[in-house]
Amino acid sequence: DMYAKGMTKGPRKTVMAVRKFSDEGDEYVPPEIAKTEEEVALVKGILRKQILFGHLTSDVIDRCILAMQKVEYVEGDEPCVQGVEGDHLFVLLEGEASVIKNSEIVATKSASTDPIFGELELMYDHPCVATIRISSPTAT
């Protein structure tokens, strides 16, 4: 059960997007971080299978991918900690991670099995519903 304290399995709160502006009032322009064609294809394939991204056009997904930054983790790192505010979407391309809820491992994530985490915190502006701990020697 991946629900945070206070979240129920009933109707969800409204999800909405807010147009971002810089401190100067200009419209937000996302960063463009260089990636190989292979990396773009891999991430696009993963995002296309996710309900959050599945309905988006290829152009919009490409812009999302360009804004993503590659981060390398080692065993024991915790990109998400249960109860702490989360503000990133993670796509696990290599390695494995344990999903820990209330100190108990409840699932495992890998590139081939459920590689995305952090989406609930972004969509619902809610603290992390579980801790994600890297369980392989390295992960990207």
N, CA, C and O of each residue as an XYZ file, in Angstrom:
560
protein
N       0.849     -1.182      0.000
C       0.000      0.000      0.000
C       0.887      1.235      0.000
O       1.631      1.459      0.955
N       0.820      2.033     -1.048
C       1.728      3.164     -1.218
C       1.085      4.496     -0.820
O       1.537      5.545     -1.279
N       0.069      4.485      0.001
C      -0.586      5.723      0.368
C       0.054      6.325      1.602
O       0.354      5.618      2.564
N       0.263      7.631      1.575
C       0.849      8.333      2.710
C      -0.219      8.538      3.776
O      -1.418      8.487      3.501
N       0.237      8.768      4.975
C      -0.703      9.061      6.062
C      -1.549     10.261      5.648
O      -1.022     11.293      5.232
N      -2.822     10.116      5.763
C      -3.715     11.207      5.378
C      -4.290     11.033      3.976
O      -5.316     11.633      3.652
N      -3.647     10.224      3.143
C      -4.183      9.966      1.802
C      -5.060      8.732      1.879
O      -4.734      7.777      2.584
N      -6.159      8.744      1.167
C      -7.066      7.602      1.180
C      -7.163      7.018     -0.216
O      -6.667      7.600     -1.181
N      -7.801      5.872     -0.314
C      -7.994      5.247     -1.615
C      -9.257      5.759     -2.293
O      -9.605      5.279     -3.371
N      -9.939      6.700     -1.705
C     -11.145      7.263     -2.284
C     -10.815      8.279     -3.363
O      -9.697      8.295     -3.878
N     -11.773      9.123     -3.710
C     -11.550     10.133     -4.744
C     -10.344     11.007     -4.392
O     -10.161     11.412     -3.244
N      -9.547     11.278     -5.389
C      -8.341     12.075     -5.177
C      -8.655     13.549     -5.223
O      -9.649     13.979     -5.808
N      -7.782     14.316     -4.592
C      -7.904     15.766     -4.666
C      -7.639     16.194     -6.100
O      -7.055     15.446     -6.884
N      -8.068     17.391     -6.433
C      -7.852     17.923     -7.763
C      -6.369     18.075     -8.038
O      -5.607     18.538     -7.189
N      -5.973     17.681     -9.231
C      -4.598     17.853     -9.678
C      -4.620     18.979    -10.685
O      -5.459     18.994    -11.586
N      -3.700     19.926    -10.542
C      -3.670     21.024    -11.490
C      -2.246     21.464    -11.756
O      -1.356     21.271    -10.928
N      -2.043     22.049    -12.901
C      -0.742     22.589    -13.259
C      -0.791     24.095    -13.097
O      -1.809     24.731    -13.369
N       0.306     24.649    -12.657
C       0.411     26.089    -12.498
C       1.503     26.573    -13.432
O       2.609     26.032    -13.429
N       1.207     27.578    -14.223
C       2.202     28.127    -15.139
C       3.318     28.748    -14.311
O       3.057     29.530    -13.397
N       4.564     28.400    -14.632
C       5.726     28.871    -13.881
C       6.287     30.152    -14.494
O       6.327     30.306    -15.715
N       6.713     31.058    -13.636
C       7.365     32.287    -14.059
C       8.639     32.468    -13.258
O       8.735     32.007    -12.121
N       9.608     33.135    -13.845
C      10.852     33.392    -13.134
C      10.624     34.494    -12.110
O       9.548     35.089    -12.054
N      11.647     34.760    -11.299
C      11.548     35.823    -10.294
C      11.301     37.176    -10.939
O      10.746     38.073    -10.303
N      11.708     37.336    -12.202
C      11.524     38.604    -12.905
C      10.145     38.700    -13.561
O       9.820     39.721    -14.166
N       9.336     37.647    -13.445
C       8.003     37.652    -14.027
C       7.945     37.059    -15.423
O       6.864     36.957    -16.003
N       9.087     36.667    -15.973
C       9.100     36.051    -17.300
C       8.602     34.619    -17.208
O       8.716     33.964    -16.172
N       8.048     34.152    -18.317
C       7.598     32.756    -18.353
C       8.797     31.826    -18.197
O       9.876     32.093    -18.725
N       8.594     30.739    -17.472
C       9.654     29.762    -17.209
C      10.103     29.078    -18.499
O       9.277     28.649    -19.305
N      11.399     28.983    -18.683
C      11.971     28.253    -19.807
C      12.755     27.086    -19.216
O      13.730     27.305    -18.496
N      12.350     25.850    -19.507
C      13.036     24.700    -18.908
C      14.462     24.569    -19.437
O      14.757     24.979    -20.559
N      15.344     23.994    -18.619
C      16.722     23.794    -19.082
C      16.775     22.729    -20.176
O      15.863     21.911    -20.301
N      17.833     22.746    -20.954
C      18.054     21.722    -21.964
C      19.397     21.077    -21.671
O      20.449     21.652    -21.950
N      19.351     19.879    -21.106
C      20.548     19.148    -20.717
C      20.832     18.096    -21.785
O      19.985     17.255    -22.085
N      22.031     18.154    -22.351
C      22.395     17.255    -23.453
C      22.319     15.787    -23.033
O      22.703     15.411    -21.926
N      21.807     14.971    -23.966
C      21.708     13.526    -23.765
C      22.010     12.835    -25.084
O      21.858     13.423    -26.154
N      22.435     11.592    -24.998
C      22.642     10.825    -26.224
C      21.286     10.403    -26.779
O      20.287     10.396    -26.060
N      21.261     10.051    -28.063
C      20.020      9.558    -28.678
C      19.547      8.297    -27.972
O      18.345      8.071    -27.825
N      20.492      7.482    -27.539
C      20.172      6.240    -26.831
C      19.476      6.535    -25.498
O      18.498      5.876    -25.144
N      19.986      7.530    -24.761
C      19.373      7.907    -23.481
C      17.962      8.443    -23.694
O      17.041      8.092    -22.956
N      17.796      9.293    -24.701
C      16.475      9.864    -24.991
C      15.485      8.751    -25.339
O      14.358      8.743    -24.843
N      15.902      7.823    -26.183
C      15.014      6.720    -26.583
C      14.636      5.853    -25.387
O      13.482      5.442    -25.262
N      15.594      5.573    -24.511
C      15.331      4.756    -23.328
C      14.324      5.432    -22.398
O      13.355      4.807    -21.968
N      14.553      6.702    -22.091
C      13.649      7.429    -21.189
C      12.281      7.604    -21.835
O      11.259      7.465    -21.163
N      12.249      7.907    -23.125
C      10.962      8.077    -23.816
C      10.149      6.789    -23.766
O       8.939      6.828    -23.545
N      10.802      5.652    -23.971
C      10.110      4.371    -23.905
C       9.493      4.124    -22.537
O       8.386      3.597    -22.430
N      10.216      4.510    -21.494
C       9.713      4.344    -20.124
C       8.546      5.290    -19.870
O       7.511      4.873    -19.349
N       8.704      6.566    -20.235
C       7.654      7.555    -19.969
C       6.365      7.246    -20.731
O       5.270      7.448    -20.205
N       6.489      6.764    -21.945
C       5.304      6.444    -22.757
C       4.399      5.419    -22.077
O       3.191      5.413    -22.313
N       4.963      4.561    -21.243
C       4.187      3.515    -20.565
C       3.531      4.010    -19.270
O       2.745      3.287    -18.658
N       3.847      5.220    -18.861
C       3.345      5.748    -17.601
C       2.081      6.570    -17.829
O       2.000      7.345    -18.783
N       1.117      6.401    -16.967
C      -0.160      7.112    -17.106
C       0.030      8.632    -17.083
O      -0.708      9.364    -17.743
N       1.000      9.090    -16.338
C       1.253     10.525    -16.219
C       1.728     11.135    -17.535
O       1.452     12.304    -17.805
N       2.438     10.362    -18.356
C       3.016     10.868    -19.593
C       2.401     10.270    -20.854
O       2.590     10.817    -21.941
N       1.678      9.176    -20.740
C       1.185      8.441    -21.891
C       0.358      9.234    -22.877
O       0.367      8.918    -24.067
N      -0.352     10.246    -22.432
C      -1.226     11.020    -23.312
C      -0.533     12.228    -23.950
O      -1.119     12.902    -24.797
N       0.714     12.503    -23.546
C       1.415     13.682    -24.053
C       1.952     13.456    -25.456
O       2.258     12.329    -25.844
N       2.063     14.539    -26.212
C       2.634     14.434    -27.557
C       4.122     14.139    -27.453
O       4.741     14.358    -26.411
N       4.680     13.645    -28.533
C       6.102     13.321    -28.580
C       6.948     14.570    -28.316
O       7.977     14.491    -27.644
N       6.518     15.715    -28.839
C       7.250     16.973    -28.647
C       7.298     17.368    -27.168
O       8.339     17.797    -26.672
N       6.188     17.225    -26.478
C       6.137     17.580    -25.055
C       7.008     16.624    -24.236
O       7.732     17.052    -23.337
N       6.935     15.340    -24.549
C       7.778     14.371    -23.843
C       9.251     14.676    -24.106
O      10.066     14.596    -23.187
N       9.603     15.025    -25.341
C      10.989     15.370    -25.662
C      11.464     16.557    -24.826
O      12.596     16.555    -24.342
N      10.611     17.573    -24.651
C      10.993     18.733    -23.828
C      11.181     18.339    -22.371
O      12.085     18.842    -21.705
N      10.334     17.442    -21.867
C      10.489     16.942    -20.493
C      11.820     16.219    -20.341
O      12.545     16.426    -19.368
N      12.130     15.372    -21.310
C      13.372     14.600    -21.256
C      14.587     15.518    -21.305
O      15.564     15.293    -20.590
N      14.535     16.545    -22.137
C      15.656     17.490    -22.217
C      15.920     18.172    -20.882
O      17.060     18.521    -20.577
N      14.875     18.362    -20.087
C      15.032     19.048    -18.788
C      15.525     18.107    -17.691
O      15.908     18.559    -16.612
N      15.518     16.801    -17.962
C      15.927     15.836    -16.940
C      17.445     15.792    -16.796
O      18.191     15.929    -17.766
N      17.871     15.597    -15.563
C      19.293     15.529    -15.256
C      19.658     14.121    -14.782
O      18.943     13.531    -13.972
N      20.754     13.594    -15.278
C      21.213     12.268    -14.880
C      21.934     12.368    -13.531
O      22.813     13.209    -13.345
N      21.546     11.501    -12.602
C      22.138     11.479    -11.266
C      22.581     10.053    -10.976
O      21.852      9.104    -11.263
N      23.762      9.901    -10.414
C      24.264      8.575    -10.076
C      24.205      8.377     -8.567
O      24.574      9.261     -7.795
N      23.736      7.202     -8.163
C      23.593      6.859     -6.751
C      24.421      5.618     -6.437
O      24.781      4.846     -7.326
N      24.709      5.450     -5.156
C      25.378      4.233     -4.685
C      24.486      3.557     -3.659
O      23.561      4.168     -3.123
N      24.771      2.303     -3.394
C      23.979      1.511     -2.462
C      23.798      2.247     -1.132
O      24.757      2.750     -0.547
N      22.561      2.296     -0.675
C      22.239      2.953      0.585
C      21.722      4.378      0.423
O      21.091      4.906      1.339
N      21.976      5.019     -0.732
C      21.432      6.362     -0.969
C      19.914      6.306     -0.945
O      19.314      5.306     -1.339
N      19.293      7.392     -0.477
C      17.833      7.472     -0.400
C      17.332      8.733     -1.118
O      17.215      9.792     -0.502
N      17.037      8.616     -2.413
C      16.551      9.782     -3.159
C      15.217     10.319     -2.642
O      14.940     11.510     -2.778
N      14.389      9.457     -2.051
C      13.111      9.851     -1.455
C      13.057      9.284     -0.039
O      13.434      8.136      0.196
N      12.587     10.097      0.893
C      12.469      9.653      2.283
C      11.026      9.860      2.728
O      10.482     10.959      2.611
N      10.412      8.798      3.237
C       9.015      8.850      3.675
C       8.791     10.021      4.623
O       9.523     10.204      5.595
N       7.759     10.814      4.317
C       7.376     11.939      5.163
C       8.063     13.247      4.835
O       7.672     14.294      5.352
N       9.091     13.211      3.978
C       9.829     14.422      3.597
C       9.273     14.930      2.267
O       8.929     14.143      1.385
N       9.189     16.257      2.135
C       8.683     16.838      0.891
C       9.520     16.356     -0.285
O      10.748     16.332     -0.212
N       8.855     15.973     -1.366
C       9.542     15.543     -2.575
C       9.221     16.486     -3.717
O       8.072     16.895     -3.885
N      10.237     16.835     -4.507
C       9.997     17.747     -5.617
C      10.708     17.312     -6.903
O      11.015     18.136     -7.764
N      10.963     16.010     -7.016
C      11.608     15.482     -8.211
C      10.888     14.222     -8.701
O      10.309     13.467     -7.921
N      10.946     14.028    -10.005
C      10.492     12.791    -10.613
C      11.745     11.990    -10.926
O      12.701     12.531    -11.482
N      11.755     10.713    -10.579
C      12.914      9.861    -10.805
C      12.565      8.777    -11.807
O      11.489      8.182    -11.748
N      13.494      8.527    -12.736
C      13.366      7.445    -13.700
C      14.604      6.577    -13.512
O      15.718      7.002    -13.818
N      14.415      5.387    -13.019
C      15.517      4.470    -12.747
C      15.904      3.760    -14.043
O      15.135      2.954    -14.568
N      17.099      4.062    -14.555
C      17.555      3.487    -15.815
C      18.433      2.265    -15.611
O      18.428      1.349    -16.434
N      19.183      2.244    -14.525
C      20.067      1.126    -14.200
C      20.051      0.923    -12.694
O      19.929      1.883    -11.934
N      20.173     -0.325    -12.264
C      20.227     -0.620    -10.837
C      18.867     -0.941    -10.261
O      17.866     -1.015    -10.974
N      18.853     -1.134     -8.939
C      17.615     -1.471     -8.239
C      17.475     -0.619     -6.988
O      18.451     -0.094     -6.454
N      16.238     -0.498     -6.541
C      15.942      0.259     -5.334
C      14.826     -0.433     -4.560
O      13.903     -0.999     -5.147
N      14.924     -0.378     -3.248
C      13.881     -0.927     -2.377
C      12.893      0.171     -2.030
O      13.280      1.316     -1.791
N      11.621     -0.182     -2.003
C      10.567      0.723     -1.563
C      10.275      0.345     -0.114
O       9.873     -0.782      0.176
N      10.481      1.301      0.790
C      10.352      1.035      2.224
C       9.258      1.921      2.800
O       9.287      3.145      2.674
N       8.298      1.271      3.433
C       7.205      2.012      4.061
C       7.121      1.593      5.522
O       6.971      0.411      5.833
N       7.221      2.570      6.412
C       7.195      2.301      7.847
C       8.238      1.241      8.233
O       7.940      0.300      8.969
N       9.457      1.412      7.725
C      10.627      0.559      8.012
C      10.539     -0.847      7.438
O      11.362     -1.694      7.785
N       9.572     -1.122      6.573
C       9.415     -2.453      5.984
C       9.536     -2.357      4.458
O       8.905     -1.507      3.831
N      10.354     -3.238      3.872
C      10.471     -3.267      2.412
C       9.171     -3.834      1.846
O       8.770     -4.948      2.183
N       8.517     -3.052      0.980
C       7.228     -3.461      0.427
C       7.289     -3.755     -1.069
O       6.368     -4.357     -1.620
N       8.380     -3.328     -1.735
C       8.510     -3.563     -3.172
C       9.946     -3.286     -3.590
O      10.748     -2.754     -2.822
N      10.249     -3.663     -4.837
C      11.544     -3.367     -5.436
C      11.300     -2.699     -6.773
O      10.394     -3.088     -7.511
N      12.099     -1.702     -7.086
C      12.006     -1.009     -8.372
C      13.282     -1.253     -9.158
O      14.370     -1.353     -8.591
N      13.130     -1.347    -10.485
C      14.281     -1.449    -11.378
C      13.853     -0.879    -12.728
O      12.686     -0.542    -12.932
N      14.810     -0.778    -13.642
C      14.485     -0.230    -14.963
C      13.421     -1.069    -15.665
O      12.627     -0.538    -16.441
N      13.401     -2.364    -15.400
C      12.436     -3.229    -16.084
C      11.133     -3.426    -15.312
O      10.152     -3.913    -15.874
N      11.112     -3.054    -14.029
C       9.892     -3.216    -13.230
C       9.580     -1.936    -12.468
O      10.194     -1.658    -11.438
N       8.649     -1.172    -12.961
C       8.187      0.033    -12.268
C       9.323      1.018    -11.986
O       9.643      1.260    -10.823
N       9.942      1.593    -13.031
C      11.135      2.415    -12.861
C      10.919      3.866    -12.427
O      11.888      4.602    -12.244
N       9.668      4.285    -12.262
C       9.416      5.697    -11.930
C       8.985      5.828    -10.482
O       8.205      5.020     -9.977
N       9.503      6.859     -9.818
C       9.027      7.203     -8.481
C       9.142      8.708     -8.277
O       9.892      9.385     -8.981
N       8.393      9.223     -7.308
C       8.351     10.660     -7.045
C       7.182     11.358     -7.712
O       6.948     12.541     -7.464
N       6.439     10.646     -8.556
C       5.341     11.281     -9.292
C       4.174     11.673     -8.395
O       3.544     12.706     -8.623
N       3.876     10.867     -7.381
C       2.754     11.200     -6.491
C       3.017     12.506     -5.743
O       2.117     13.328     -5.572
N       4.249     12.683     -5.305
C       4.603     13.891     -4.561
C       4.481     15.133     -5.444
O       4.090     16.197     -4.965
N       4.809     15.004     -6.712
C       4.683     16.131     -7.633
C       3.225     16.430     -7.960
O       2.811     17.589     -7.976
N       2.450     15.382     -8.219
C       1.060     15.582     -8.618
C       0.191     16.106     -7.486
O      -0.698     16.927     -7.712
N       0.441     15.640     -6.277
C      -0.455     15.962     -5.176
C       0.169     16.863     -4.125
O      -0.441     17.098     -3.082
N       1.384     17.377     -4.375
C       2.056     18.267     -3.435
C       1.979     17.692     -2.021
O       1.490     18.336     -1.092
N       2.473     16.466     -1.889
C       2.376     15.711     -0.649
C       3.754     15.163     -0.302
O       4.547     14.904     -1.207
N       4.064     14.977      0.977
C       5.362     14.376      1.339
C       5.510     12.981      0.728
O       4.519     12.349      0.361
N       6.736     12.514      0.622
C       7.020     11.189      0.054
C       6.232     10.117      0.792
O       6.202     10.093      2.022
N       5.598      9.236      0.038
C       4.768      8.187      0.626
C       5.591      6.995      1.084
O       5.104      6.155      1.840
N       6.841      6.918      0.628
C       7.733      5.817      1.011
C       9.172      6.280      0.855
O       9.452      7.273      0.184
N      10.071      5.550      1.482
C      11.502      5.784      1.285
C      11.947      4.904      0.131
O      11.570      3.735      0.050
N      12.748      5.469     -0.762
C      13.341      4.707     -1.851
C      14.827      4.612     -1.533
O      15.528      5.623     -1.486
N      15.303      3.382     -1.314
C      16.715      3.165     -0.955
C      17.382      2.342     -2.056
O      16.899      1.271     -2.423
N      18.486      2.849     -2.571
C      19.227      2.131     -3.611
C      19.766      0.832     -3.011
O      20.452      0.839     -1.989
N      19.437     -0.288     -3.674
C      19.813     -1.598     -3.128
C      20.875     -2.308     -3.968
O      21.368     -3.362     -3.565
N      21.233     -1.755     -5.118
C      22.300     -2.316     -5.938
C      23.572     -1.499     -5.700
O      23.495     -0.401     -5.148
N      24.733     -2.005     -6.101
C      25.975     -1.250     -5.856
C      25.934      0.172     -6.416
O      26.447      1.100     -5.791
N      25.325      0.347     -7.592
C      25.138      1.677     -8.178
C      23.780      1.730     -8.854
O      23.172      0.696     -9.132
N      23.315      2.932     -9.113
C      22.050      3.125     -9.836
C      22.095      4.479    -10.526
O      22.711      5.425    -10.035
N      21.433      4.555    -11.667
C      21.346      5.806    -12.424
C      19.898      6.086    -12.719
O      19.581      7.093    -13.351
